[in-house]
Amino acid sequence: MRVTAILDSIRQSASTAPSLNAFEEEVVKIVSQQLQHYDWVGFYMLDPNDAGTLVLGPFVGEPTPHVRIPVHQGICGAAVAARSTIVVDDVKADPRYLSCSIKTRSEIVVPIFCREQVVGELDIDSHTPAAFTDADRAFLEEVARMVGSRIEDHQK
Ligand code: SME
């Protein structure tokens, strides 16, 4: 499936999924099935009762010990602080990296915004070094925009 078709099916799911959790489950399923170099695909959302902590949401891939991540830790925390996408070509060379699998070689973390506030992020790991190109970044930022829009639409 081409990227435009993947985005279309995610857009479709945004309008039909019965809940945000169901939508996020669809997103991780579609994205991980269609993009073979995405070996772990998941959401971390800021805890509504504790804005200093990210909480693991729907994911596809190996179970991770990092179910709650303080926002000052990990690549995940760094993306919240930076309010922008972080791409790590070699996780072993990045002291911020929190390991989920010894097979992981590269990672991309894309923040999700709702009314200009970071509310969570999409986290992808790959077993391939430097797996994430500008095209992956543009694609995942579009997915993150759709998730942010869905959250906004259901808060109106
Ligand atoms: N690698 C992330 C932690 C999440 S797991 O990879 C799923 C980090 O450094 O924040």
PDB file of N, CA, C and O and ligand atoms in Angstrom, residues 40 44 64 66 69 73-77 96-100 107 123 125, ligand 1:
ATOM      1  N   TRP A  40       8.632  -1.656  16.042  1.00  0.00           N
ATOM      2  CA  TRP A  40       7.812  -1.404  17.244  1.00  0.00           C
ATOM      3  C   TRP A  40       7.103  -0.082  16.982  1.00  0.00           C
ATOM      4  O   TRP A  40       7.745   0.912  16.619  1.00  0.00           O
ATOM      5  N   TYR A  44       2.596   6.905  23.270  1.00  0.00           N
ATOM      6  CA  TYR A  44       2.723   7.325  24.659  1.00  0.00           C
ATOM      7  C   TYR A  44       1.920   8.612  24.786  1.00  0.00           C
ATOM      8  O   TYR A  44       2.117   9.540  23.989  1.00  0.00           O
ATOM      9  N   THR A  64       7.281  -3.705  26.309  1.00  0.00           N
ATOM     10  CA  THR A  64       8.356  -2.831  26.795  1.00  0.00           C
ATOM     11  C   THR A  64       8.233  -2.659  28.303  1.00  0.00           C
ATOM     12  O   THR A  64       7.110  -2.589  28.823  1.00  0.00           O
ATOM     13  N   HIS A  66       8.973   0.002  29.671  1.00  0.00           N
ATOM     14  CA  HIS A  66       8.732   1.441  29.887  1.00  0.00           C
ATOM     15  C   HIS A  66       7.263   1.765  29.686  1.00  0.00           C
ATOM     16  O   HIS A  66       6.853   2.249  28.627  1.00  0.00           O
ATOM     17  N   ILE A  69       6.887   6.863  31.492  1.00  0.00           N
ATOM     18  CA  ILE A  69       8.189   7.510  31.286  1.00  0.00           C
ATOM     19  C   ILE A  69       8.103   8.959  31.766  1.00  0.00           C
ATOM     20  O   ILE A  69       7.297   9.741  31.231  1.00  0.00           O
ATOM     21  N   GLN A  73      12.950  11.980  30.847  1.00  0.00           N
ATOM     22  CA  GLN A  73      13.757  10.795  30.519  1.00  0.00           C
ATOM     23  C   GLN A  73      13.491  10.302  29.100  1.00  0.00           C
ATOM     24  O   GLN A  73      12.377  10.444  28.582  1.00  0.00           O
ATOM     25  N   GLY A  74      14.525   9.675  28.536  1.00  0.00           N
ATOM     26  CA  GLY A  74      14.361   8.962  27.262  1.00  0.00           C
ATOM     27  C   GLY A  74      14.256   9.887  26.059  1.00  0.00           C
ATOM     28  O   GLY A  74      14.173  11.110  26.179  1.00  0.00           O
ATOM     29  N   ILE A  75      14.270   9.252  24.901  1.00  0.00           N
ATOM     30  CA  ILE A  75      14.023   9.986  23.654  1.00  0.00           C
ATOM     31  C   ILE A  75      12.580  10.486  23.696  1.00  0.00           C
ATOM     32  O   ILE A  75      12.260  11.580  23.210  1.00  0.00           O
ATOM     33  N   CYS A  76      11.719   9.660  24.316  1.00  0.00           N
ATOM     34  CA  CYS A  76      10.299  10.038  24.412  1.00  0.00           C
ATOM     35  C   CYS A  76      10.136  11.339  25.197  1.00  0.00           C
ATOM     36  O   CYS A  76       9.407  12.240  24.769  1.00  0.00           O
ATOM     37  N   GLY A  77      10.807  11.428  26.340  1.00  0.00           N
ATOM     38  CA  GLY A  77      10.731  12.665  27.122  1.00  0.00           C
ATOM     39  C   GLY A  77      11.332  13.839  26.364  1.00  0.00           C
ATOM     40  O   GLY A  77      10.791  14.953  26.379  1.00  0.00           O
ATOM     41  N   ARG A  96      20.447   9.401  25.943  1.00  0.00           N
ATOM     42  CA  ARG A  96      19.072   9.579  26.414  1.00  0.00           C
ATOM     43  C   ARG A  96      18.252   8.297  26.249  1.00  0.00           C
ATOM     44  O   ARG A  96      17.205   8.143  26.879  1.00  0.00           O
ATOM     45  N   TYR A  97      18.703   7.423  25.377  1.00  0.00           N
ATOM     46  CA  TYR A  97      17.895   6.263  24.954  1.00  0.00           C
ATOM     47  C   TYR A  97      17.568   5.306  26.098  1.00  0.00           C
ATOM     48  O   TYR A  97      18.454   4.870  26.831  1.00  0.00           O
ATOM     49  N   LEU A  98      16.281   4.963  26.227  1.00  0.00           N
ATOM     50  CA  LEU A  98      15.816   3.922  27.151  1.00  0.00           C
ATOM     51  C   LEU A  98      15.531   2.686  26.317  1.00  0.00           C
ATOM     52  O   LEU A  98      14.702   2.737  25.401  1.00  0.00           O
ATOM     53  N   SER A  99      16.175   1.580  26.642  1.00  0.00           N
ATOM     54  CA  SER A  99      16.075   0.392  25.790  1.00  0.00           C
ATOM     55  C   SER A  99      14.784  -0.386  26.027  1.00  0.00           C
ATOM     56  O   SER A  99      14.375  -0.616  27.165  1.00  0.00           O
ATOM     57  N   CYS A 100      14.175  -0.773  24.911  1.00  0.00           N
ATOM     58  CA  CYS A 100      12.970  -1.616  24.961  1.00  0.00           C
ATOM     59  C   CYS A 100      13.342  -3.001  24.442  1.00  0.00           C
ATOM     60  O   CYS A 100      12.880  -4.007  24.942  1.00  0.00           O
ATOM     61  N   GLU A 107      15.375   5.039  16.051  1.00  0.00           N
ATOM     62  CA  GLU A 107      14.076   5.392  16.634  1.00  0.00           C
ATOM     63  C   GLU A 107      13.633   6.754  16.127  1.00  0.00           C
ATOM     64  O   GLU A 107      14.469   7.625  15.849  1.00  0.00           O
ATOM     65  N   ASP A 123       5.702   6.703  18.761  1.00  0.00           N
ATOM     66  CA  ASP A 123       7.093   6.239  18.910  1.00  0.00           C
ATOM     67  C   ASP A 123       7.286   5.016  18.009  1.00  0.00           C
ATOM     68  O   ASP A 123       6.494   4.071  18.066  1.00  0.00           O
ATOM     69  N   ASP A 125      10.288   2.217  16.611  1.00  0.00           N
ATOM     70  CA  ASP A 125      11.655   1.675  16.673  1.00  0.00           C
ATOM     71  C   ASP A 125      11.878   0.799  15.448  1.00  0.00           C
ATOM     72  O   ASP A 125      10.951   0.143  14.968  1.00  0.00           O
TER      73      ASP A 125
HETATM   74  N1  SME B   1      13.179   4.154  23.524  1.00  0.00           N
HETATM   75  C1  SME B   1      12.259   5.032  24.210  1.00  0.00           C
HETATM   76  C2  SME B   1      11.470   4.294  25.255  1.00  0.00           C
HETATM   77  C3  SME B   1      10.263   3.627  24.715  1.00  0.00           C
HETATM   78  S1  SME B   1      10.536   2.066  24.113  1.00  0.00           S
HETATM   79  O1  SME B   1      11.508   2.122  23.062  1.00  0.00           O
HETATM   80  C4  SME B   1       9.192   1.428  23.498  1.00  0.00           C
HETATM   81  C5  SME B   1      13.001   6.211  24.820  1.00  0.00           C
HETATM   82  O2  SME B   1      14.220   6.260  24.781  1.00  0.00           O
HETATM   83  O3  SME B   1      12.341   7.115  25.353  1.00  0.00           O
END
